[in-house]
XYZ file of C-alpha atoms in Angstrom:
678
model
C -0.197 -0.225 0.085
C 1.429 3.611 -1.018
C 0.778 6.520 0.713
C 1.935 10.442 0.375
C 3.167 12.705 2.976
C 0.683 15.597 1.790
C -2.231 13.513 1.108
C -2.288 12.132 4.768
C -1.772 15.810 5.629
C -5.223 16.321 4.592
C -6.654 14.528 7.339
C -4.293 15.127 10.169
C -1.788 17.952 10.897
C 1.649 16.374 10.832
C 4.713 18.246 12.024
C 7.201 15.591 12.577
C 9.521 14.502 9.415
C 8.374 11.681 7.236
C 11.787 9.606 8.352
C 10.454 9.775 12.178
C 6.592 9.018 10.975
C 8.218 5.941 8.923
C 9.838 4.772 12.135
C 6.625 5.414 14.216
C 4.391 3.354 11.953
C 6.718 0.496 11.896
C 6.970 0.541 15.441
C 3.136 0.535 15.806
C 2.736 -2.547 13.531
C 2.636 -0.884 9.884
C 5.802 -1.770 8.684
C 7.051 1.030 6.280
C 9.340 -1.360 3.520
C 10.608 2.139 1.926
C 10.374 5.778 1.952
C 11.152 7.804 -1.156
C 11.029 11.566 -1.804
C 9.429 12.389 -5.492
C 8.223 15.809 -6.703
C 8.245 17.799 -3.107
C 6.570 14.642 -1.668
C 7.292 11.434 0.318
C 5.949 8.153 -0.744
C 5.443 5.588 1.895
C 5.003 1.864 1.204
C 3.884 0.201 3.920
C 3.314 -3.566 4.496
C -0.424 -3.978 5.415
C -1.363 -7.362 6.970
C -4.464 -9.161 5.703
C -6.205 -8.369 9.103
C -6.232 -4.989 8.450
C -8.034 -3.783 5.508
C -8.953 -0.566 7.079
C -5.537 0.370 6.388
C -5.704 0.030 2.863
C -6.584 3.521 2.330
C -5.153 7.210 3.071
C -8.091 7.591 5.550
C -7.202 4.458 7.238
C -3.395 5.128 7.552
C -4.153 8.718 8.672
C -6.379 7.431 11.655
C -3.345 5.392 12.738
C -0.999 8.513 12.338
C -3.434 10.672 14.325
C -3.608 7.940 16.952
C 0.507 7.692 17.137
C 1.072 11.356 17.337
C -1.709 12.691 19.596
C -3.203 14.532 16.702
C -7.053 15.206 15.867
C -8.187 13.306 12.869
C -10.078 16.000 10.402
C -12.876 14.322 8.633
C -16.044 15.872 6.716
C -19.251 15.900 8.778
C -21.002 13.541 6.297
C -18.106 10.899 6.837
C -19.281 11.006 10.671
C -22.844 10.025 10.130
C -24.023 7.278 11.987
C -25.639 5.669 9.110
C -25.800 6.136 5.172
C -27.909 8.626 3.691
C -29.512 7.471 0.758
C -32.832 6.825 -1.164
C -33.888 3.443 -1.549
C -36.200 3.889 -4.198
C -36.731 5.620 -7.264
C -39.650 5.818 -10.363
C -36.697 5.928 -12.996
C -34.110 3.440 -11.838
C -33.962 0.020 -9.932
C -31.407 -2.030 -8.420
C -32.150 -5.808 -8.034
C -29.750 -7.908 -5.988
C -30.623 -11.725 -6.506
C -28.783 -12.796 -3.236
C -27.836 -10.370 -0.189
C -25.484 -12.743 0.744
C -23.448 -11.861 -2.183
C -23.808 -8.401 -2.168
C -24.935 -6.950 1.093
C -24.848 -3.432 -0.105
C -25.002 -1.666 -3.603
C -25.538 2.204 -4.065
C -25.834 3.590 -7.368
C -25.709 7.489 -8.201
C -26.672 8.662 -11.774
C -24.516 11.826 -12.806
C -25.674 13.685 -15.746
C -23.997 16.011 -18.712
C -20.506 15.207 -17.649
C -17.617 16.169 -19.714
C -14.924 13.508 -19.855
C -11.566 14.845 -20.332
C -7.936 15.018 -19.107
C -7.668 15.141 -15.038
C -6.395 18.343 -13.262
C -2.651 17.844 -12.393
C -3.040 17.289 -8.279
C -5.446 14.434 -9.422
C -2.683 12.832 -11.853
C 0.203 13.913 -9.518
C -1.046 11.958 -6.441
C -2.500 8.835 -8.568
C 0.765 8.665 -10.228
C 2.739 8.773 -6.662
C 0.886 6.061 -5.504
C 1.372 3.988 -8.792
C -1.755 4.571 -10.959
C -1.536 5.914 -14.551
C -3.998 8.710 -15.273
C -7.036 7.459 -17.881
C -9.421 10.454 -17.782
C -11.222 12.783 -15.144
C -14.137 10.215 -13.908
C -12.149 7.168 -14.032
C -9.339 8.751 -12.195
C -11.928 10.072 -9.636
C -12.950 6.782 -8.839
C -9.465 5.539 -8.436
C -8.675 8.562 -6.350
C -11.794 7.673 -3.963
C -10.553 3.904 -3.671
C -7.240 5.087 -2.423
C -8.604 7.761 -0.296
C -11.316 5.623 1.597
C -10.518 2.263 0.524
C -13.877 1.781 -1.171
C -13.504 0.713 -4.993
C -16.042 2.535 -7.249
C -16.547 1.874 -10.600
C -18.130 4.241 -13.306
C -20.553 2.832 -16.241
C -21.564 4.678 -19.516
C -25.458 5.341 -18.459
C -26.383 5.558 -22.026
C -24.870 2.348 -23.236
C -26.500 0.204 -20.022
C -29.873 -1.453 -21.511
C -32.890 -0.865 -19.570
C -33.370 0.938 -16.330
C -32.537 -1.664 -13.766
C -29.093 -2.842 -12.569
C -28.808 -6.690 -11.649
C -26.373 -8.090 -9.062
C -26.484 -11.708 -10.089
C -24.798 -14.749 -10.662
C -23.278 -15.277 -13.969
C -25.165 -17.588 -16.752
C -23.117 -20.637 -17.664
C -20.516 -20.023 -20.339
C -21.734 -16.387 -20.253
C -19.306 -13.738 -22.285
C -17.929 -10.727 -21.336
C -15.193 -8.435 -22.628
C -13.253 -6.909 -19.694
C -11.854 -3.367 -20.096
C -8.250 -4.785 -20.548
C -9.982 -5.822 -23.943
C -9.550 -9.591 -23.015
C -12.993 -11.756 -23.860
C -13.619 -13.931 -20.588
C -15.958 -16.819 -20.091
C -18.105 -16.776 -16.970
C -19.270 -19.719 -14.726
C -22.317 -19.663 -12.365
C -19.669 -19.530 -9.525
C -19.037 -15.832 -10.769
C -20.797 -12.757 -9.558
C -21.517 -10.142 -12.253
C -23.079 -6.733 -12.444
C -25.898 -6.946 -15.422
C -28.357 -4.938 -17.125
C -31.507 -6.500 -18.816
C -29.352 -8.231 -21.458
C -26.218 -9.258 -20.207
C -23.374 -8.748 -18.129
C -21.490 -5.653 -17.810
C -18.862 -5.951 -15.188
C -17.495 -8.565 -12.764
C -18.572 -7.973 -9.378
C -15.581 -6.558 -7.375
C -13.066 -7.623 -10.119
C -13.327 -5.617 -13.355
C -15.505 -3.533 -15.473
C -16.818 -4.602 -19.146
C -15.157 -2.950 -22.045
C -18.883 -2.145 -23.761
C -19.954 0.287 -20.654
C -16.477 1.930 -20.095
C -16.726 5.772 -19.541
C -14.941 7.265 -22.706
C -14.332 10.687 -24.150
C -17.970 10.464 -25.583
C -19.691 9.641 -22.375
C -22.419 12.221 -21.180
C -24.102 10.385 -18.508
C -22.670 8.552 -15.733
C -23.938 5.637 -13.271
C -21.440 5.379 -10.284
C -21.251 2.288 -8.368
C -20.251 1.625 -4.847
C -20.977 -1.768 -3.151
C -19.844 -4.436 -0.759
C -19.284 -8.066 -2.470
C -19.022 -11.348 -0.863
C -15.100 -11.439 -0.317
C -15.035 -15.325 -1.179
C -17.042 -15.005 -4.534
C -14.344 -11.968 -5.497
C -11.406 -13.949 -4.672
C -12.698 -17.177 -6.804
C -13.402 -15.137 -9.623
C -9.895 -13.266 -9.695
C -8.157 -16.681 -9.442
C -10.254 -18.605 -11.946
C -10.077 -15.859 -14.442
C -6.389 -14.986 -13.903
C -7.088 -11.214 -12.924
C -5.705 -8.919 -10.615
C -7.126 -5.662 -9.880
C -6.665 -2.782 -6.743
C -10.446 -3.448 -6.431
C -10.453 -6.912 -5.847
C -7.216 -6.705 -3.560
C -9.770 -4.808 -1.307
C -12.806 -6.499 -1.579
C -11.075 -9.837 -0.762
C -10.136 -8.450 2.413
C -13.254 -7.136 3.661
C -14.736 -3.585 2.827
C -16.544 -1.272 5.694
C -20.274 -0.991 5.114
C -19.915 2.296 6.947
C -17.740 3.868 4.091
C -19.789 3.156 0.922
C -22.172 5.910 1.302
C -19.465 8.457 1.685
C -17.287 7.390 -0.666
C -20.141 7.502 -3.410
C -21.016 11.070 -2.279
C -17.339 12.329 -2.376
C -16.787 11.089 -5.648
C -20.202 12.641 -6.952
C -18.956 16.030 -5.497
C -15.369 15.500 -7.425
C -17.101 14.651 -10.444
C -19.440 17.601 -10.206
C -16.716 20.276 -9.653
C -13.930 18.521 -12.057
C -16.318 17.223 -14.658
C -19.223 19.124 -14.551
C -22.620 17.431 -14.400
C -25.304 16.985 -11.576
C -26.369 14.148 -9.506
C -30.150 13.418 -10.401
C -30.498 10.236 -8.596
C -29.133 8.520 -5.556
C -30.394 4.594 -4.776
C -29.350 2.298 -2.371
C -30.400 -1.338 -1.747
C -29.206 -3.610 0.920
C -27.902 -3.166 4.544
C -28.126 0.153 5.824
C -28.042 -0.100 9.394
C -24.661 -1.208 11.096
C -24.561 -2.812 14.591
C -21.631 -2.259 16.139
C -19.489 -4.974 18.367
C -19.338 -4.314 22.160
C -16.375 -6.060 23.693
C -15.930 -5.956 27.878
C -12.537 -5.087 29.082
C -10.857 -5.365 32.337
C -7.624 -3.318 33.123
C -6.359 -5.629 35.620
C -6.366 -8.351 33.037
C -4.442 -6.041 30.736
C -1.668 -5.277 33.122
C -1.094 -9.025 33.616
C -1.110 -9.977 30.410
C 1.332 -7.447 28.809
C 3.351 -7.421 31.936
C 3.549 -3.865 32.655
C 1.187 -1.555 34.769
C -1.081 0.438 32.648
C -3.588 2.703 34.664
C -7.510 2.756 33.441
C -7.233 6.430 32.352
C -4.384 5.584 29.975
C -6.137 2.539 28.615
C -9.040 4.532 27.935
C -7.027 7.521 26.362
C -5.270 4.828 23.845
C -8.464 3.205 23.069
C -10.331 6.525 21.949
C -7.441 7.964 19.986
C -8.065 4.688 17.946
C -11.836 5.702 17.316
C -13.134 2.968 19.905
C -15.747 4.229 21.962
C -15.532 3.400 25.944
C -17.965 3.195 28.688
C -16.833 2.682 32.108
C -19.042 0.159 33.835
C -16.735 0.128 37.143
C -13.348 1.184 38.237
C -11.518 -1.245 36.107
C -13.975 -2.548 33.425
C -15.005 -1.025 30.333
C -17.294 -1.608 27.411
C -15.799 -0.927 24.173
C -17.448 -0.331 21.139
C -15.727 -1.514 18.084
C -15.927 0.851 14.825
C -17.355 -0.989 11.835
C -14.014 -0.858 9.825
C -12.081 -2.564 12.618
C -13.191 -6.092 11.575
C -9.928 -7.747 13.088
C -11.200 -6.669 16.802
C -13.520 -9.332 18.018
C -12.071 -10.495 21.517
C -10.696 -8.803 24.547
C -7.261 -9.998 23.575
C -7.411 -8.175 20.622
C -7.969 -4.781 22.227
C -5.133 -5.626 24.528
C -2.988 -5.976 21.517
C -4.124 -2.517 20.298
C -3.279 -1.113 23.826
C 0.284 -2.672 23.229
C 1.210 -1.206 20.027
C 0.159 2.212 21.057
C 1.450 2.041 24.463
C 4.701 1.021 22.503
C 6.224 -2.286 22.547
C 9.685 -0.567 23.569
C 8.044 0.490 26.928
C 7.012 -3.000 27.860
C 9.983 -4.525 30.050
C 11.647 -7.309 28.843
C 12.077 -10.459 31.672
C 12.243 -13.740 31.840
C 9.341 -15.844 32.342
C 8.995 -17.920 35.551
C 10.109 -21.465 35.262
C 7.841 -24.006 37.123
C 9.542 -27.281 37.170
C 6.975 -30.118 35.708
C 6.893 -33.904 35.264
C 8.009 -34.494 31.820
C 5.597 -36.201 29.817
C 6.208 -38.019 26.250
C 4.410 -36.310 23.376
C 3.863 -37.493 20.083
C 6.359 -34.864 18.884
C 8.885 -36.644 21.195
C 8.233 -39.775 19.337
C 8.971 -38.393 16.056
C 11.725 -36.603 16.647
C 13.312 -39.997 18.062
C 12.221 -41.785 14.887
C 13.855 -39.003 12.670
C 17.203 -39.267 14.831
C 17.092 -43.245 14.511
C 16.264 -43.443 10.942
C 18.899 -40.831 10.032
C 21.436 -42.740 12.091
C 20.761 -45.733 10.044
C 21.803 -43.863 7.195
C 18.258 -42.896 5.269
C 17.732 -39.326 4.015
C 14.471 -37.310 5.086
C 12.464 -35.911 2.481
C 9.247 -33.281 2.373
C 6.475 -33.696 -0.254
C 3.323 -31.867 -0.337
C 0.017 -32.991 0.969
C -1.780 -31.874 -1.770
C -1.128 -34.139 -5.226
C -2.755 -34.589 -8.281
C -5.215 -37.496 -8.871
C -2.874 -39.100 -11.384
C -0.298 -39.779 -9.247
C -2.972 -41.562 -6.863
C -3.697 -43.840 -9.801
C 0.027 -44.496 -10.999
C 0.837 -45.426 -7.053
C -1.971 -48.080 -7.160
C -4.003 -46.072 -4.445
C -7.704 -46.659 -4.176
C -10.183 -43.523 -5.078
C -13.277 -44.571 -2.949
C -12.108 -42.608 0.112
C -10.125 -39.597 -1.410
C -10.805 -36.211 -0.084
C -10.854 -33.722 -3.068
C -10.312 -30.044 -3.333
C -13.199 -28.291 -4.660
C -11.218 -25.307 -6.266
C -7.837 -26.489 -6.462
C -5.106 -23.697 -7.396
C -3.644 -26.335 -9.802
C -3.672 -29.740 -11.323
C -0.995 -30.701 -8.931
C -2.905 -30.069 -6.173
C -6.509 -31.987 -6.904
C -6.374 -34.058 -3.679
C -5.410 -34.715 -0.219
C -3.297 -37.723 -0.548
C -4.436 -40.693 1.263
C -0.882 -42.410 1.533
C 2.830 -41.601 1.375
C 3.827 -43.793 -1.472
C 2.871 -42.317 -4.303
C 4.689 -39.177 -3.477
C 8.023 -41.163 -2.250
C 7.868 -42.942 -5.790
C 8.155 -39.854 -7.301
C 10.697 -38.934 -5.390
C 12.558 -42.096 -6.091
C 12.004 -41.786 -9.727
C 13.582 -38.160 -9.628
C 16.707 -39.190 -7.836
C 17.267 -42.151 -10.243
C 16.793 -39.904 -13.029
C 19.981 -38.064 -11.616
C 22.132 -41.160 -11.795
C 21.701 -42.119 -8.180
C 22.623 -45.704 -7.640
C 21.259 -46.168 -4.408
C 18.310 -44.118 -2.854
C 16.935 -44.527 0.526
C 14.273 -42.252 1.857
C 11.793 -41.415 4.862
C 9.113 -38.950 5.379
C 6.822 -38.542 8.233
C 3.540 -36.766 7.394
C -0.138 -36.628 7.603
C -2.564 -38.893 5.064
C -6.053 -37.870 4.767
C -9.353 -39.960 3.833
C -13.077 -40.226 4.749
C -14.102 -42.225 7.226
C -17.857 -42.529 8.491
C -18.337 -39.588 6.456
C -16.101 -37.631 8.211
C -12.539 -36.672 7.294
C -9.716 -38.350 8.889
C -6.019 -37.110 9.336
C -3.460 -39.875 10.442
C 0.316 -39.542 10.853
C 2.324 -42.031 8.895
C 6.160 -43.104 8.613
C 6.564 -43.731 4.953
C 10.304 -45.352 3.845
C 11.199 -45.897 -0.240
C 14.374 -48.170 -0.998
C 15.561 -48.294 -4.501
C 19.096 -49.454 -6.053
C 21.956 -51.211 -5.222
C 24.192 -50.142 -2.240
C 27.973 -50.423 -2.747
C 30.726 -51.315 -0.191
C 34.477 -51.149 -0.886
C 36.261 -53.737 1.378
C 39.587 -55.662 1.447
C 38.202 -58.218 -0.560
C 36.905 -55.761 -3.354
C 33.494 -54.230 -4.434
C 30.439 -55.744 -2.965
C 27.109 -54.741 -4.328
C 23.809 -55.387 -2.143
C 20.561 -54.765 -4.043
C 17.661 -54.077 -1.873
C 15.014 -56.103 -0.925
C 12.406 -56.637 1.807
C 15.107 -57.683 4.246
C 16.514 -54.409 4.290
C 13.107 -52.930 5.426
C 12.688 -55.550 7.779
C 16.151 -55.043 9.054
C 14.962 -51.128 9.333
C 11.876 -51.763 11.275
C 13.464 -54.291 13.685
C 16.245 -51.676 14.507
C 13.367 -48.715 14.607
C 11.193 -50.864 16.977
C 13.915 -51.950 18.944
C 14.868 -48.332 20.093
C 11.322 -47.261 20.725
C 11.094 -50.235 23.079
C 8.348 -51.929 21.215
C 8.126 -55.509 21.691
C 5.993 -58.712 20.722
C 5.747 -57.492 17.088
C 5.741 -60.051 14.081
C 6.047 -60.083 10.399
C 3.464 -61.826 8.395
C 3.299 -62.347 4.891
C 0.028 -62.474 2.618
C -0.239 -65.151 -0.140
C 1.481 -62.502 -2.394
C 5.011 -62.693 -1.195
C 5.521 -59.163 -2.257
C 3.361 -57.753 0.752
C 4.221 -58.518 4.264
C 2.012 -57.045 6.999
C 3.469 -55.730 10.370
C 1.639 -56.588 13.713
C 2.534 -55.150 17.266
C 0.341 -56.784 20.111
C -2.016 -58.559 17.246
C -2.886 -55.176 15.530
C -1.920 -54.337 12.200
C 0.272 -51.019 12.296
C 1.682 -51.154 8.956
C 2.675 -52.980 5.297
C 5.965 -53.094 3.375
C 6.127 -54.556 0.087
C 8.196 -54.768 -3.237
C 6.576 -53.144 -6.190
C 5.783 -54.874 -9.350
C 7.467 -53.976 -12.656
C 3.805 -52.790 -14.091
C 3.728 -49.722 -11.473
C 7.251 -48.993 -11.683
C 7.160 -48.408 -15.480
C 4.360 -45.843 -14.783
C 6.920 -43.710 -12.861
C 9.849 -44.522 -15.667
C 11.866 -46.646 -13.243
C 13.804 -49.203 -15.091
C 16.031 -52.148 -14.155
C 15.593 -51.462 -10.486
C 13.797 -52.534 -7.708
C 11.788 -50.616 -5.247
C 10.533 -51.589 -1.859
C 8.082 -49.247 0.174
C 6.981 -49.381 3.943
C 3.968 -47.493 5.304
C 3.424 -47.530 9.439
C 0.810 -45.661 11.265
C 2.632 -43.832 13.950
C -0.282 -43.035 16.023
C -1.120 -46.617 16.568
C 2.516 -47.743 17.556
C 2.569 -44.655 20.053
C 0.691 -46.482 22.041
C 3.404 -49.654 22.284
C 6.584 -47.390 22.157
C 8.763 -46.512 25.370
C 11.385 -43.730 25.263
C 12.227 -44.066 28.669
C 15.698 -45.942 28.749
C 16.468 -48.419 31.982
C 20.251 -49.041 32.257
C 21.078 -52.508 33.255
C 24.449 -53.098 35.181
C 26.909 -55.314 33.013
C 27.023 -59.090 33.877
C 29.111 -60.514 36.484
C 29.795 -63.631 34.967
C 31.121 -64.646 31.329
C 28.980 -65.953 28.783
C 29.551 -69.064 26.651
C 28.694 -68.898 22.945
C 27.617 -71.842 20.635
C 27.233 -71.498 16.884
C 24.793 -73.816 14.917
C 24.891 -74.357 11.114
C 22.144 -76.040 9.257
C 19.710 -76.082 6.048
C 16.244 -74.961 6.330
C 13.235 -75.003 4.069
C 12.573 -71.504 2.245
C 8.982 -71.700 3.606
C 9.848 -71.736 7.424
C 9.504 -68.360 9.020
C 12.641 -67.614 10.437
C 10.822 -65.343 13.465
C 9.101 -68.479 14.632
C 12.310 -70.691 14.798
C 13.953 -67.867 16.676
C 10.971 -67.427 19.168
C 10.925 -71.343 19.539
C 14.308 -71.452 20.439
C 14.319 -68.530 22.906
C 11.452 -70.077 25.001
C 12.802 -73.468 25.148
C 16.397 -72.344 26.241
C 15.131 -70.351 29.311
C 16.763 -69.330 31.834
C 20.147 -70.140 30.594
C 19.939 -68.783 27.112
C 20.336 -65.086 27.000
C 20.373 -64.339 23.207
C 19.536 -65.992 19.690
C 20.566 -64.211 16.467
C 21.408 -65.192 12.961
C 25.013 -64.660 11.994
C 25.218 -66.120 8.254
C 23.013 -66.699 5.525
C 23.758 -68.525 2.371
C 22.053 -69.276 -1.167
C 24.227 -71.235 -3.300
C 25.297 -74.335 -5.630
C 26.146 -76.339 -2.242
C 22.356 -75.715 -1.035
C 19.596 -77.499 -2.756
C 17.043 -75.934 -4.364
C 13.845 -75.017 -2.146
C 16.591 -74.271 0.909
C 18.754 -71.776 2.302
C 22.177 -72.133 4.667
C 21.839 -70.445 8.029
C 23.934 -70.304 11.031
C 22.725 -69.167 14.456
C 24.928 -68.029 17.462
C 23.429 -68.686 21.155
C 24.490 -67.053 24.046
C 24.302 -68.856 27.464
C 24.799 -67.241 30.809
C 23.772 -67.277 34.565
C 23.487 -64.439 36.896
C 24.699 -66.797 39.768
C 27.799 -68.269 38.501
C 30.073 -69.167 35.889
C 28.112 -72.088 33.715
C 30.191 -75.072 32.638
C 30.019 -77.051 29.348
C 28.538 -79.800 31.227
C 25.610 -77.319 32.340
C 24.696 -76.032 28.974
C 24.923 -79.341 26.993
C 21.613 -80.738 27.514
C 20.139 -77.207 26.999
C 22.179 -76.878 23.383
C 21.091 -80.768 22.723
C 17.462 -80.095 23.368
C 17.352 -76.704 20.903
C 19.264 -78.818 18.223
C 16.212 -81.390 18.594
C 13.882 -78.624 17.856
C 15.366 -77.452 14.930
C 15.873 -80.865 13.682
C 12.312 -82.132 14.591
C 9.877 -79.348 14.773
C 11.410 -77.381 11.606
C 12.944 -80.355 9.555
C 16.443 -78.477 9.492
C 19.170 -80.276 8.535
C 22.500 -79.957 10.939
C 25.614 -79.081 9.007
């Protein structure tokens, strides 16, 4: 938002230099991003946050300047009227609003016998300083009032309108209009338009039509001032790819209380600059404005801000900002909020206003009191721990978008029955909220492989979205994807290891072990490429190898891809981040190895669990230390070597004590699992 120093002086007496005023505005929350001296004036460029549409005008900034400097705001009597002054009916002209939710107020003035020509120099200069080019005196005056009052206006050539009625309605399907920039545009029923009895003549709040624009041949003008639904204006602007100063303000909300004054002031300017006479004033919609009221306690102000501000000072600050205050008791106020302050709705909003006018620099800085509390492990703690574990295992974290295109879901093999679709996507790439992480990770894998990477190992922790019992559901998931061949250079030479489901299984086991999750199993489905993960008999995730048909859709050639998806919200209940440290054993252990051949269809996890149970209490650990497939192993079999560790907490075990236990474990291998000891 650009404003000029001299233009501000029309409404408030400013005696401080422009540089100092810029500093004061910035400290009060209106950041001045640049200050430039031009043509005997100063141009302020101010960053206006989206919650302060009242500051998108010279008058709005002047209010802030008056409050900051303690000067009186100079506004016309007509501006200070409680309600708009308007004629609601006229025999020669009518306004018909199809839906008052689309347009809450519409003001029209008919000004006849105008002379369209170049604008006076003083109007041209002010518009040029704030970044607008001069068109003609009528159009320039509408732009002038837009910047001065914050109310967008539009002038129609009255003689080029068909009929004696203005309609505010939704556009017909595929209705056509040529806007004032000369571009033909096709409208949709979601677009709000201004129309005569035959066709649309303007896109409401966005841009006027070419057929009814004011030109040098215009004699009679219809001046429009209105309040349109911000959502409709924004959607129309996005759909049509149009940007305008009017739309920028309508999207953020227009003050109902400024509409009639802006129209009146523009009509006065037109009569003085372009001649003519206002013959009709017509208003339709909401005329009365019910102000919001908020109760404020001065004691709470001091408590929240951390500084004692006396009630008289609070009252003075609020009244300088045009809030009306009524004292209910010694320390309680009833504050009436002006219509243009749409951002002030709660007591805390008033406190923010008091703080910025009191001066943030006047509020003492102090450290907050630290109250020791019991540490509670939260979901965030689990997420941070999981990230640390996976990074330590050598994986790389990626961050992808929650909004994806529907084609990605199809290519990623995801069902579409519970997908949450976006009604008004900004682009094709943002059509749906993803129901799973795997499609996004696959695209990331493909991009990395295209960069000639031989090995890609990535993970992501993010939410997935779906419908559950007609309600949207959001759930936190961990996704992992591996692809390619990992290489190690050892003394024996270069070793290459192609990724498989065993790599994912190892990652899960390491992760669950660090998180303190026990009693988990991997259960293969009929399709050996899909393995479900269960904890305490509850399914928490799935890992699978992807088929070639799916990989081809992502242009992944000659590479295998394995993926994992685990619901973190389900495993949080089983995890324990609290660590318990045990004393090192007093007595040494005895280790024994067993090498054997085992059928491929026997689950190793069941075998290890059976050995662990049978070997109690002497057997403390059992693990696989070698795995072999080769010519010496018959087809359908695999060679394994397991290491068994025996120990006692009471004494050093002897060979004679562990031999019976070791023999019984060998019997389990041969009798229960039909293993052949080598």
